[in-house]
XYZ file of C-alpha atoms in Angstrom:
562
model
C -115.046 -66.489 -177.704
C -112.419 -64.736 -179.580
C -108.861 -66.076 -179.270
C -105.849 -64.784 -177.359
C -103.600 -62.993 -179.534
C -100.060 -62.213 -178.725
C -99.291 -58.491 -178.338
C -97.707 -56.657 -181.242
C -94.664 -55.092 -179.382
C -94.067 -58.827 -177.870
C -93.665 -60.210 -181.575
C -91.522 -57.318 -182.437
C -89.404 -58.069 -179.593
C -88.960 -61.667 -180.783
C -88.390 -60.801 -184.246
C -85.785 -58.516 -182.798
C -84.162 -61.296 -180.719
C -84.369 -63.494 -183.508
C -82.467 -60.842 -186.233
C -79.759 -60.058 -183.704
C -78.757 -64.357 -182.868
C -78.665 -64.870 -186.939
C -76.938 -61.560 -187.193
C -74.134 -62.691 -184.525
C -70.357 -63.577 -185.725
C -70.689 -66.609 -183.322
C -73.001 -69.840 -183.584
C -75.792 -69.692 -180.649
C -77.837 -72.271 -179.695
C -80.344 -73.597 -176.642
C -81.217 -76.694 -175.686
C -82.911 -78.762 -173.618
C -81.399 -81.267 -169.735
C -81.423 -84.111 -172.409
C -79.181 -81.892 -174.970
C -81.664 -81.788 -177.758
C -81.980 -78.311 -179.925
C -84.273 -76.102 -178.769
C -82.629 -73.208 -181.535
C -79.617 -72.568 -183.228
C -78.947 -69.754 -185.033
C -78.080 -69.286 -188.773
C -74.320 -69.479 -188.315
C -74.290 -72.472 -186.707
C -76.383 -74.445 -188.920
C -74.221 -74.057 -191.577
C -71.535 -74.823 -190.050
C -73.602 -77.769 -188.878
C -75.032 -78.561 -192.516
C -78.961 -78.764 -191.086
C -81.790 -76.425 -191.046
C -83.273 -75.048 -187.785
C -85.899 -77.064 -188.712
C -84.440 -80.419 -188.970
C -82.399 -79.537 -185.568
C -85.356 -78.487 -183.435
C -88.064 -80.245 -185.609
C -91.148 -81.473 -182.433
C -90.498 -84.527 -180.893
C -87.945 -85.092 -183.603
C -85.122 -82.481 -181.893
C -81.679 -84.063 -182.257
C -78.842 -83.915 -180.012
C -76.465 -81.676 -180.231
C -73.687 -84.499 -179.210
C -74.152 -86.222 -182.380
C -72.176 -83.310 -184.196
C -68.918 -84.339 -182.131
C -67.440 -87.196 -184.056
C -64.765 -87.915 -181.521
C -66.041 -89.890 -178.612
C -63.366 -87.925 -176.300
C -64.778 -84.858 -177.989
C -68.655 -86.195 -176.895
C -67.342 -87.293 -173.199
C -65.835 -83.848 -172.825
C -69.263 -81.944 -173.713
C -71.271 -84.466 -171.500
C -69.184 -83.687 -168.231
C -69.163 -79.444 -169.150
C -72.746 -79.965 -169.853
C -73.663 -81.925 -166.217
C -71.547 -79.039 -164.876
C -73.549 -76.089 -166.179
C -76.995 -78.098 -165.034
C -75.184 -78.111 -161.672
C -75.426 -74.068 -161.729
C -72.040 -73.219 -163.044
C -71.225 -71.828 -166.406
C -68.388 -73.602 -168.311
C -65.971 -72.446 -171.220
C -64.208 -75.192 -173.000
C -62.418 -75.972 -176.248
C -63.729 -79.321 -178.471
C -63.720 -80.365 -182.252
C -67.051 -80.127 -184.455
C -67.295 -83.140 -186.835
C -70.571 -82.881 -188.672
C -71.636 -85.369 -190.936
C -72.352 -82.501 -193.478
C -70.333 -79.770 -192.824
C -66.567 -79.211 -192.463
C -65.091 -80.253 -189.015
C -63.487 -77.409 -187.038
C -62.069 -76.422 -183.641
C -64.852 -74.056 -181.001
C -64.685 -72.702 -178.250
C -67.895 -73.112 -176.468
C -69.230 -71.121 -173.609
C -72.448 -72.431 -171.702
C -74.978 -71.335 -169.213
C -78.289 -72.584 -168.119
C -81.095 -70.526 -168.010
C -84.413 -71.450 -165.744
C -87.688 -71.493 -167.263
C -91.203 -71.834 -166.547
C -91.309 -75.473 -168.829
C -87.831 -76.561 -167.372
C -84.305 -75.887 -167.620
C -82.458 -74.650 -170.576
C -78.734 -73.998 -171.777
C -77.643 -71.075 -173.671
C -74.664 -71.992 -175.834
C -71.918 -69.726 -177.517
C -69.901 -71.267 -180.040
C -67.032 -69.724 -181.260
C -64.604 -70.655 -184.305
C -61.070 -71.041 -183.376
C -59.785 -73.368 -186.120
C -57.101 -71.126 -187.234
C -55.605 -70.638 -183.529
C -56.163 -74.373 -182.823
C -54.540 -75.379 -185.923
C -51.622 -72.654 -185.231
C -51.304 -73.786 -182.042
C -50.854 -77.520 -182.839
C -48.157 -76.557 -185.693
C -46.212 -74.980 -182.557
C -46.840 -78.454 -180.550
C -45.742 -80.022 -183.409
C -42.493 -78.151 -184.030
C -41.773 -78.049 -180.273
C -41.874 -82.008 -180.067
C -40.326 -82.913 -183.733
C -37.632 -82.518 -185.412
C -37.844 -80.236 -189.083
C -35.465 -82.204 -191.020
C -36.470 -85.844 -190.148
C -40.155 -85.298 -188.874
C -38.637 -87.631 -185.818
C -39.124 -86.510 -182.063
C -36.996 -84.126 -181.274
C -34.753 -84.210 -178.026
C -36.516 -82.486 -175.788
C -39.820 -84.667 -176.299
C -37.385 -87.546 -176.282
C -36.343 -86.941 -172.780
C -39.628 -86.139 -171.594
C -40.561 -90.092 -172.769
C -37.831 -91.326 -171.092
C -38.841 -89.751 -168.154
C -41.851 -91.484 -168.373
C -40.542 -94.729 -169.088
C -38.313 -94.035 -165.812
C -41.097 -93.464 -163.663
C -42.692 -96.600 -165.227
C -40.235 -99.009 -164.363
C -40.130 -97.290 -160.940
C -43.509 -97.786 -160.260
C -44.007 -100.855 -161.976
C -41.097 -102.724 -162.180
C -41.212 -102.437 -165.944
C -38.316 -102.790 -168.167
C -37.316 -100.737 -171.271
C -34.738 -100.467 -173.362
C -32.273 -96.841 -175.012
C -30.289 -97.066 -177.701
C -27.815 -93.865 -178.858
C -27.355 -93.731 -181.851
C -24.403 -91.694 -184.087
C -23.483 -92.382 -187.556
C -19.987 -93.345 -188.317
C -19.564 -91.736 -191.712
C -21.861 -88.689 -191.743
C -18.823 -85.844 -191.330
C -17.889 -87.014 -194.582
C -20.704 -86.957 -196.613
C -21.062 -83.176 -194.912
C -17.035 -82.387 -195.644
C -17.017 -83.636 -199.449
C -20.543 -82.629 -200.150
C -22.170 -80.001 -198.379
C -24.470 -79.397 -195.832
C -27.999 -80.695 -198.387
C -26.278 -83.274 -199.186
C -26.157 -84.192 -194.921
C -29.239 -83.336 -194.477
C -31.029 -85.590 -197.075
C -28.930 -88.199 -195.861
C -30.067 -87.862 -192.373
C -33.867 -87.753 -193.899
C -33.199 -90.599 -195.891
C -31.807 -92.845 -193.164
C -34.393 -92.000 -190.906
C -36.969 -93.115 -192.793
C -35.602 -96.349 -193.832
C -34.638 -96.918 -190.152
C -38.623 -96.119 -188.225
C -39.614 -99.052 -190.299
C -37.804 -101.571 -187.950
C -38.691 -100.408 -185.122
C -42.422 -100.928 -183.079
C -45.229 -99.161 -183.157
C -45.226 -97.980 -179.572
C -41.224 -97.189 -179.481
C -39.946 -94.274 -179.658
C -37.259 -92.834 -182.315
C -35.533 -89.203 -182.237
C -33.072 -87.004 -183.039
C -31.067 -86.113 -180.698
C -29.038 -83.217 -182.381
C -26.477 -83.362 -185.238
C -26.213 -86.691 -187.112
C -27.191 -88.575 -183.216
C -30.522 -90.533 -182.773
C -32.144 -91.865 -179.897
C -34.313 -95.143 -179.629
C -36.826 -95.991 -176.645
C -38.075 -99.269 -177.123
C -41.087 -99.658 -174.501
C -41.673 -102.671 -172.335
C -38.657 -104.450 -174.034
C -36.132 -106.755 -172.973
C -32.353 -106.408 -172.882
C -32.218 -109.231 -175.437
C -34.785 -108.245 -177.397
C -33.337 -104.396 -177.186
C -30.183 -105.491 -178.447
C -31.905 -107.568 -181.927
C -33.394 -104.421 -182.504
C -30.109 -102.542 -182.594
C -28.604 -104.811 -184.667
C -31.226 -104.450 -187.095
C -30.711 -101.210 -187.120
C -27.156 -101.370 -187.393
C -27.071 -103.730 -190.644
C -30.014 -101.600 -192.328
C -27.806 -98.671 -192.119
C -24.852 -100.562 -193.295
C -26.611 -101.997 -196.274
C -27.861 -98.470 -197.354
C -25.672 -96.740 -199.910
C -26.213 -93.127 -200.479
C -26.366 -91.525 -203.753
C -25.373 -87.781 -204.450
C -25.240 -86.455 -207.517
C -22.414 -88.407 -208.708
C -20.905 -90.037 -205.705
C -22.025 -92.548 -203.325
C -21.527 -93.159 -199.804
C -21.274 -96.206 -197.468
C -22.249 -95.244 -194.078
C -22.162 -96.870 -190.654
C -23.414 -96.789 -187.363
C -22.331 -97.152 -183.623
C -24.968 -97.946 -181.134
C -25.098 -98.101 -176.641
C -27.764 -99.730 -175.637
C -28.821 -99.078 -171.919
C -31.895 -101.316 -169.960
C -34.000 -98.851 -167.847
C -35.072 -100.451 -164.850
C -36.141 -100.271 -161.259
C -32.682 -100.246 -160.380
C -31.659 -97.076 -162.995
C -30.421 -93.877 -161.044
C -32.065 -91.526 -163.257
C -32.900 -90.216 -166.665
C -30.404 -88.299 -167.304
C -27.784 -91.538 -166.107
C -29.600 -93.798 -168.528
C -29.095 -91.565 -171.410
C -25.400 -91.056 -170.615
C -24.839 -94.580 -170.179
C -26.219 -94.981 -173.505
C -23.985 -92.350 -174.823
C -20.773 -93.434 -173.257
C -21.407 -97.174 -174.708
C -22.089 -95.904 -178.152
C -18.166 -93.998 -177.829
C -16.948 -97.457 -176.611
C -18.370 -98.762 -179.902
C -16.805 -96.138 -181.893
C -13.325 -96.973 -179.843
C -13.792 -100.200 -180.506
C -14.096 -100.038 -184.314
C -17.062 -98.695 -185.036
C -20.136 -99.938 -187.088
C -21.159 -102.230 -183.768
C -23.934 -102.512 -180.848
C -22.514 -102.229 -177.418
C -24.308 -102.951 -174.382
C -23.916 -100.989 -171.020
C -22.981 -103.171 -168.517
C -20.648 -101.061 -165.951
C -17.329 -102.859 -166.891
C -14.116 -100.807 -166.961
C -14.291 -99.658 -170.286
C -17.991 -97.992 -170.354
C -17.427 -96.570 -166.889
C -14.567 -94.603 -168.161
C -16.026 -93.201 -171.030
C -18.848 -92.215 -168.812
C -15.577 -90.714 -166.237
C -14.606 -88.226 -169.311
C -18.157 -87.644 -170.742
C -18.998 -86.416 -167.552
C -15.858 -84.223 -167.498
C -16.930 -82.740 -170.693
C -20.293 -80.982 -168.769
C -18.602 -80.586 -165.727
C -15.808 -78.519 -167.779
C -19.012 -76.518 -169.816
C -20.328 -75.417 -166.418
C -16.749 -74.765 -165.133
C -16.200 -72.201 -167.996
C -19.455 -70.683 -167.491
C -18.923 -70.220 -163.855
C -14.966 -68.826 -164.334
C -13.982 -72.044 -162.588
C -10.430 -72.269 -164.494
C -7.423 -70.561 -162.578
C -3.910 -69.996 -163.637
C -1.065 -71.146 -162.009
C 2.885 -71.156 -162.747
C 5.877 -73.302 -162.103
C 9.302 -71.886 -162.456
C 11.848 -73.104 -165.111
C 15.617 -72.946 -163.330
C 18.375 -72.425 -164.823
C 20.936 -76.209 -164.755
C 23.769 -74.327 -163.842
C 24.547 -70.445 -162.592
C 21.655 -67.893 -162.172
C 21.487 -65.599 -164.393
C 21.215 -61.593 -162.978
C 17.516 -60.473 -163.923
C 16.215 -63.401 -165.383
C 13.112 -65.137 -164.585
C 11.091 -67.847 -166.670
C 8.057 -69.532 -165.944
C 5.234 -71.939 -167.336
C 1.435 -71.055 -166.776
C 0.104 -74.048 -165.732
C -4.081 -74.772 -166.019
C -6.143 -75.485 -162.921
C -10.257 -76.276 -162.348
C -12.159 -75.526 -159.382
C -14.626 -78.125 -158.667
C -18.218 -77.996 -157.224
C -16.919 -78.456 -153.835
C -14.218 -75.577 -154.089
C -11.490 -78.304 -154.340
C -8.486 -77.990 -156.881
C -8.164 -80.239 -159.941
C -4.725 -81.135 -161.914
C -5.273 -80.826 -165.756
C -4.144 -84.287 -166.105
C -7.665 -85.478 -164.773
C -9.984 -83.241 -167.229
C -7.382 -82.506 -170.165
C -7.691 -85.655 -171.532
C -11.741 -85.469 -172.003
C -11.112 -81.524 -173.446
C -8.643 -82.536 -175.983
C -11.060 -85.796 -177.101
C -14.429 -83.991 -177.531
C -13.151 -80.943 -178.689
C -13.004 -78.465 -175.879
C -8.940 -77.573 -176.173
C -9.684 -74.671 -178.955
C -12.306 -72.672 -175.861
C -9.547 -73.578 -173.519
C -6.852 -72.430 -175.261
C -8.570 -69.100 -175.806
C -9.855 -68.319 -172.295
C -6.155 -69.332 -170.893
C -4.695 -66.716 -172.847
C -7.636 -63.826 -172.500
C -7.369 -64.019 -169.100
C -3.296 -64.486 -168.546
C -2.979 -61.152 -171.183
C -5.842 -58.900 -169.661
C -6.590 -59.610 -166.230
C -3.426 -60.022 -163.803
C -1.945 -56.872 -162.855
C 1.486 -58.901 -160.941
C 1.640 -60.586 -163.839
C 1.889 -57.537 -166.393
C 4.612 -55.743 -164.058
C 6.970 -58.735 -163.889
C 6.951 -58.889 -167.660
C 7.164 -55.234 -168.396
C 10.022 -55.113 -165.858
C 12.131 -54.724 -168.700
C 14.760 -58.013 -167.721
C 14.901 -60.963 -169.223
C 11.383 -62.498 -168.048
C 9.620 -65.157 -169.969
C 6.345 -66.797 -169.698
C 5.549 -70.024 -171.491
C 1.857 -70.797 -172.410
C 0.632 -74.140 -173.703
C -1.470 -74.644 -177.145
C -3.609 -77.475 -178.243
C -2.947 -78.953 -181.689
C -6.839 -78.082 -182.440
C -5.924 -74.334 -181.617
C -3.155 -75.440 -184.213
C -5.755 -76.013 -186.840
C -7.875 -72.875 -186.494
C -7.005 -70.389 -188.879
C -8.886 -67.839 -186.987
C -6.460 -68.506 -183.746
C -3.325 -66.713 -185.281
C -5.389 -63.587 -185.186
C -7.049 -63.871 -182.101
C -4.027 -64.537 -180.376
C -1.982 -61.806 -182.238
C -4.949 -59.221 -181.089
C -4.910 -60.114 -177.613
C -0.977 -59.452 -177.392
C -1.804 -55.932 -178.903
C -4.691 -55.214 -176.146
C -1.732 -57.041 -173.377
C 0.443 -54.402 -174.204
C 3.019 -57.209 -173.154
C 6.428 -57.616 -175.198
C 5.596 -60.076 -177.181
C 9.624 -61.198 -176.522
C 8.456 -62.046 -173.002
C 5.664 -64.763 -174.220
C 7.103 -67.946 -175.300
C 4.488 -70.739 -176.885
C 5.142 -74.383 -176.023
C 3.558 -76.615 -178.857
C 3.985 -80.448 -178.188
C 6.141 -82.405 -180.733
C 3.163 -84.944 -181.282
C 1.000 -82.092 -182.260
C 3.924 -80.845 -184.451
C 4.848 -83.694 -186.992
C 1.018 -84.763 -187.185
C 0.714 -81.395 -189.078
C 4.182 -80.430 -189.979
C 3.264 -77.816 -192.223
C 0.709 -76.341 -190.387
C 2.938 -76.145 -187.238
C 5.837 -74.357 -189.229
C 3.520 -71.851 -190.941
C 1.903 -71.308 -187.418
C 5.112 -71.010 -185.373
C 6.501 -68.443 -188.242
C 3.295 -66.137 -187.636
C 4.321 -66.307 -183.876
C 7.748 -65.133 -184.752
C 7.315 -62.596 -186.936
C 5.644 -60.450 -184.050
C 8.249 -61.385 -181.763
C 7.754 -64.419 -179.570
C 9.565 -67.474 -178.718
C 8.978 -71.029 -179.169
C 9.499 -74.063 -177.509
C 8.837 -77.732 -178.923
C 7.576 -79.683 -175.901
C 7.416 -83.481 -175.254
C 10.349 -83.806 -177.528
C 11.644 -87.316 -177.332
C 7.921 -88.458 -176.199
C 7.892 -90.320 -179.787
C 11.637 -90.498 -180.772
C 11.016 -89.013 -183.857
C 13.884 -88.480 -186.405
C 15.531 -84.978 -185.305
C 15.712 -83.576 -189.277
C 12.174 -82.323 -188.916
C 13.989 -79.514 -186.912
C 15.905 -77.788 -188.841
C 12.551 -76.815 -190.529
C 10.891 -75.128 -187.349
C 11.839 -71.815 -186.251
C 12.061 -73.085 -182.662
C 13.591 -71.329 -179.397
C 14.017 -74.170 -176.905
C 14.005 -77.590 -177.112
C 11.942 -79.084 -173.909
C 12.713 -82.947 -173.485
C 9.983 -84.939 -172.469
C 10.079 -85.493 -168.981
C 9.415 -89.173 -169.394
C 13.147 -89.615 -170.137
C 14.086 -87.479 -167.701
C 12.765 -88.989 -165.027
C 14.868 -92.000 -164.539
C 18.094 -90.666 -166.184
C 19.829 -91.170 -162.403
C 19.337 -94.932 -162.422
C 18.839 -95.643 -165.842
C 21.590 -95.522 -168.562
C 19.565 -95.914 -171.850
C 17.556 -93.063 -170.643
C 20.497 -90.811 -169.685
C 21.880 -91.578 -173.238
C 18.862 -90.642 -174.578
C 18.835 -87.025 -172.865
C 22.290 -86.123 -173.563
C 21.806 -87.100 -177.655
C 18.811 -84.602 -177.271
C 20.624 -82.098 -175.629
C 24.100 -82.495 -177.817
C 22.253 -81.854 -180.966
C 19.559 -79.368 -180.215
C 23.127 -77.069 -178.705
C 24.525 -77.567 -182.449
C 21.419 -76.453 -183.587
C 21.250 -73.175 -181.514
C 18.580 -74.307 -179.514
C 18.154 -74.023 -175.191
C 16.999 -77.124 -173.909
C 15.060 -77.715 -170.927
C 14.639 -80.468 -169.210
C 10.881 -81.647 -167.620
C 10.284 -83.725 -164.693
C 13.100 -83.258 -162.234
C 11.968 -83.981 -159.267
C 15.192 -84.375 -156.684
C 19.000 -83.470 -156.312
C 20.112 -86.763 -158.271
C 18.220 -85.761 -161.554
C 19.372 -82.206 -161.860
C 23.140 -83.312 -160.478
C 22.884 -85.241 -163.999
C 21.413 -82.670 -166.127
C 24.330 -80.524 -164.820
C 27.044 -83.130 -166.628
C 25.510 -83.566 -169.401
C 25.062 -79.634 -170.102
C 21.266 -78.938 -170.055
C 20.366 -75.132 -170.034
C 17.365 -75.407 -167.663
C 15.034 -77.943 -165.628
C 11.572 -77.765 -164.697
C 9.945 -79.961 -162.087
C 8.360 -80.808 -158.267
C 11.980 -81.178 -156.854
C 12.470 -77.677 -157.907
C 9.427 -75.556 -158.006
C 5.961 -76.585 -156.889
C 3.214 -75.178 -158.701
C 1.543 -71.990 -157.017
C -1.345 -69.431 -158.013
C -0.517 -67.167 -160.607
């Protein structure tokens, strides 16, 4: 009997088959419902590091899960494998750890196929180290930081949502802890930017040795760090910050040839069942760390609600509040007159711009409630500029009454940081120009604090202001009872006594004194005085003896829109 022979064109077909699966760009391979290799084509075997043979040798096949190292890796291909036996194809991403080849990220795609001796699955494998590994180098630099190789913020407050939700649902307790170095400006100032920056790498190394494994450490933005220290008590939370604290005191900073001691303040908030939110812990946090600073700096201080935490927290929160305001055009201009003591004067008109914020609830806010936060985290300078962009280019009443051509004067408050900024001078020079406005008609009020902290500054500053025209008036004056020969110095206009003095001068005879000495020698000196705070008939019938040019005040003028 001869034997059965297989058909010529049926082993060119498989020879065909067999050219085209060693010829593809992607690893192929079948196997069997128990996972064991059935074929696998020439690509994947190296990357594999086995011969067909050894893969698919009979009754010796191996599995193709003993390639996946990982055990996640292996429970990932045994679930998309029971799904394809169920009928459905699957496509799914996994790492390839062979014992002799090099390990790399696939995509596999599988399908099962239904033959006569059982069922099959076809397998696609495709190599995607390179977009694996350049997608995990994004991951990495959208959770950490460049400089320090810490967590950056936003992966921070991800974490401590977590560890909200935690103690939420669990009744957990954890532990933040804000962190800002005390003398890092310096190092920055007197050394330069590398010489900050390997300063912040070297203390954050030194300082993710003291902390536990499972905490977290960041940074949060500048030279500020965050700490989340996981299932932690408030006592325990608060050894750890110490630690920290005295390992960054003890470290001493070499560059080049200085050195640098540098300190740290440190809040410390407990998240809890009873915390309000994320975002609350981490300002809590934040506003203790100020109090530390406040307090002396180079401490640990604990958030606890007392008076002096919950204010910081009061003008941290102004400082966002006042961000959103300026984004939203929340600020508005109003003006209070300035009277003349004795006769009116024919055709003359002067005024102070006064600032105003419009709350989230449409409701109107004195500056004395938000100024104070402005001036103390730095805000005063975007103030400062958006008060006098939009006095000088948007208020069509306002540009008539001071091109009326009579004697009309506006007064316009500046910070001492606008003070400081070289670049101000300019911008505010270029704004009068685009105004239009006679620059005799703008009169700059700069308080005398501001002025004899930087008394050269201030006279340099008040010269530029001159020299193009406008007026200037010292304001506060009296606030510190200074010694009056700073002002023969300043090329000053008016002479505006603080109103704290004012005030009382009716009833009170040390403060009457006080006004007339003021107002006796700034006449001698040329200067108009004006007097602030007068606020009935009795104060200005006083001001009117003693000779005072012009008042200012609730008993005169209230405050109105501009």
């Amino acid at each position: 009997m001869s034997k059965t022979k297989t058909p010529p064109d049926t082993d060119f077909h498989l020879s065909l088959l067999r050219a085209y699966i060693d010829s593809a760009n992607d690893g192929i391979f079948v196997v069997c419902d128990e996972m064991k290799f059935h074929v696998a084509n020439r690509l994947l075997t190296s990357w594999l590091g086995e011969t067909e043979e050894t893969l698919s040798a009979h009754q010796r096949r191996l599995p193709i899960t003993r390639f996946f190292g990982d055990t996640d890796n292996k429970k990932l291909f045994k679930k998309q494998f029971q799904t394809v036996l169920g009928g459905k194809p699957v496509r799914f991403e996994c790492r390839l750890e062979p014992k002799h080849g090099e390990p790399r990220w696939v995509e596999i795609s599988m399908n099962k196929v239904d033959v006569e001796g059982g069922d099959l699955v076809i397998g696609v494998v495709r190599d995607i180290t390179e977009r694996a590994e350049m997608m995990a180098l994004v991951n990495h630099h959208a959770r950490y930081d460049d400089l320090t190789g810490l967590v950056n913020r936003r992966e921070f407050e991800r974490r401590l949502h977590e560890l909200f939700e935690s103690a939420k649902s669990r009744n957990a307790e954890h532990v933040l802890l804000y962190l800002d170095l005390d003398q890092f400006k310096i190092v920055n100032d007197t050394c330069g930017h590398m010489a900050g920056d390997e300063l912040l790498r070297q203390l954050s190394a030194r300082t993710r040795e003291h902390i536990r494994a499972n905490d977290t450490m960041a940074r949060l933005g500048g030279d500020e760090f965050g700490v989340l220290l996981e299932s932690c008590s408030v006592e325990r939370g608060l050894e750890i910050a110490e630690t920290l604290r005295r390992t960054i005191a003890g470290f001493r900073f070499q560059w080049e040839q200085r050195s640098f001691d540098v300190g740290v303040s440190i809040g410390a908030c407990a998240i809890t069942s009873k915390s309000e939110s994320p975002a609350t812990v981490l300002s809590n946090a934040d506003a203790a760390c100020y109090v530390a600073k406040d307090k002396g700096r180079n401490r640990v201080q604990l958030y606890f609600g007392g008076r002096d935490c919950t204010l910081k927290r009061t003008e941290m929160s102004w400082v966002a509040r006042l961000n959103r305001a300026l984004e939203e055009n929340r600020l508005c201009l109003y003006y209070q007159k300035i009277v003349p003591v004795g006769a009116p004067r024919e055709g003359s008109e002067h005024f102070e711009v006064l600032l105003r914020l419009i709350d989230e609830a449409g409701n109107v806010v004195a500056p004395g409630v938000f100024l104070p936060a402005a001036e103390k985290y730095n805000l005063m300078p975007v103030i400062d500029r958006w008060v006098v962009h939009h006095l000088l280019s948007g208020n069509d009443e306002f540009h008539r009454r001071l091109n009326s051509g009579g004697n009309v004067s506006c007064s316009i408050n500046l910070s001492g940081a606008s003070l400081n900024d070289e670049r101000f001078p300019a911008f505010l020079k270029e704004q009068i120009a685009l105004s239009r406005i006679p620059p005799q008609a703008l009169c700059f009020e700069i308080t005398e604090t501001v002025t004899i902290s930087n008394l050269p500054r201030a006279s340099a500053f008040m010269r530029e202001l001159k020299e193009i025209g406008c007026c200037i008036s010292l304001d506060d004056f009296g606030s510190g009872m200074s010694s009056f020969g700073y002002l023969k110095s300043l090329p000053i206009d008016y002479l505006k006594i603080d109103g704290l003095l004012v005030r009382n001068i009716a009833n009170d005879l040390t403060d009457l004194a006080m006004v007339e000495s003021i107002n006796r020698i700034g006449h001698i000196m040329g200067l108009l005085t004006i007097a602030e705070f007068v606020e009935n008939d009795a104060i200005l019938a006083k001001l009117r003896e003693i000779g005072v040019d012009y008042a200012q005040g609730f008993g005169l003028h209230m405050p109105e829109p501009l």
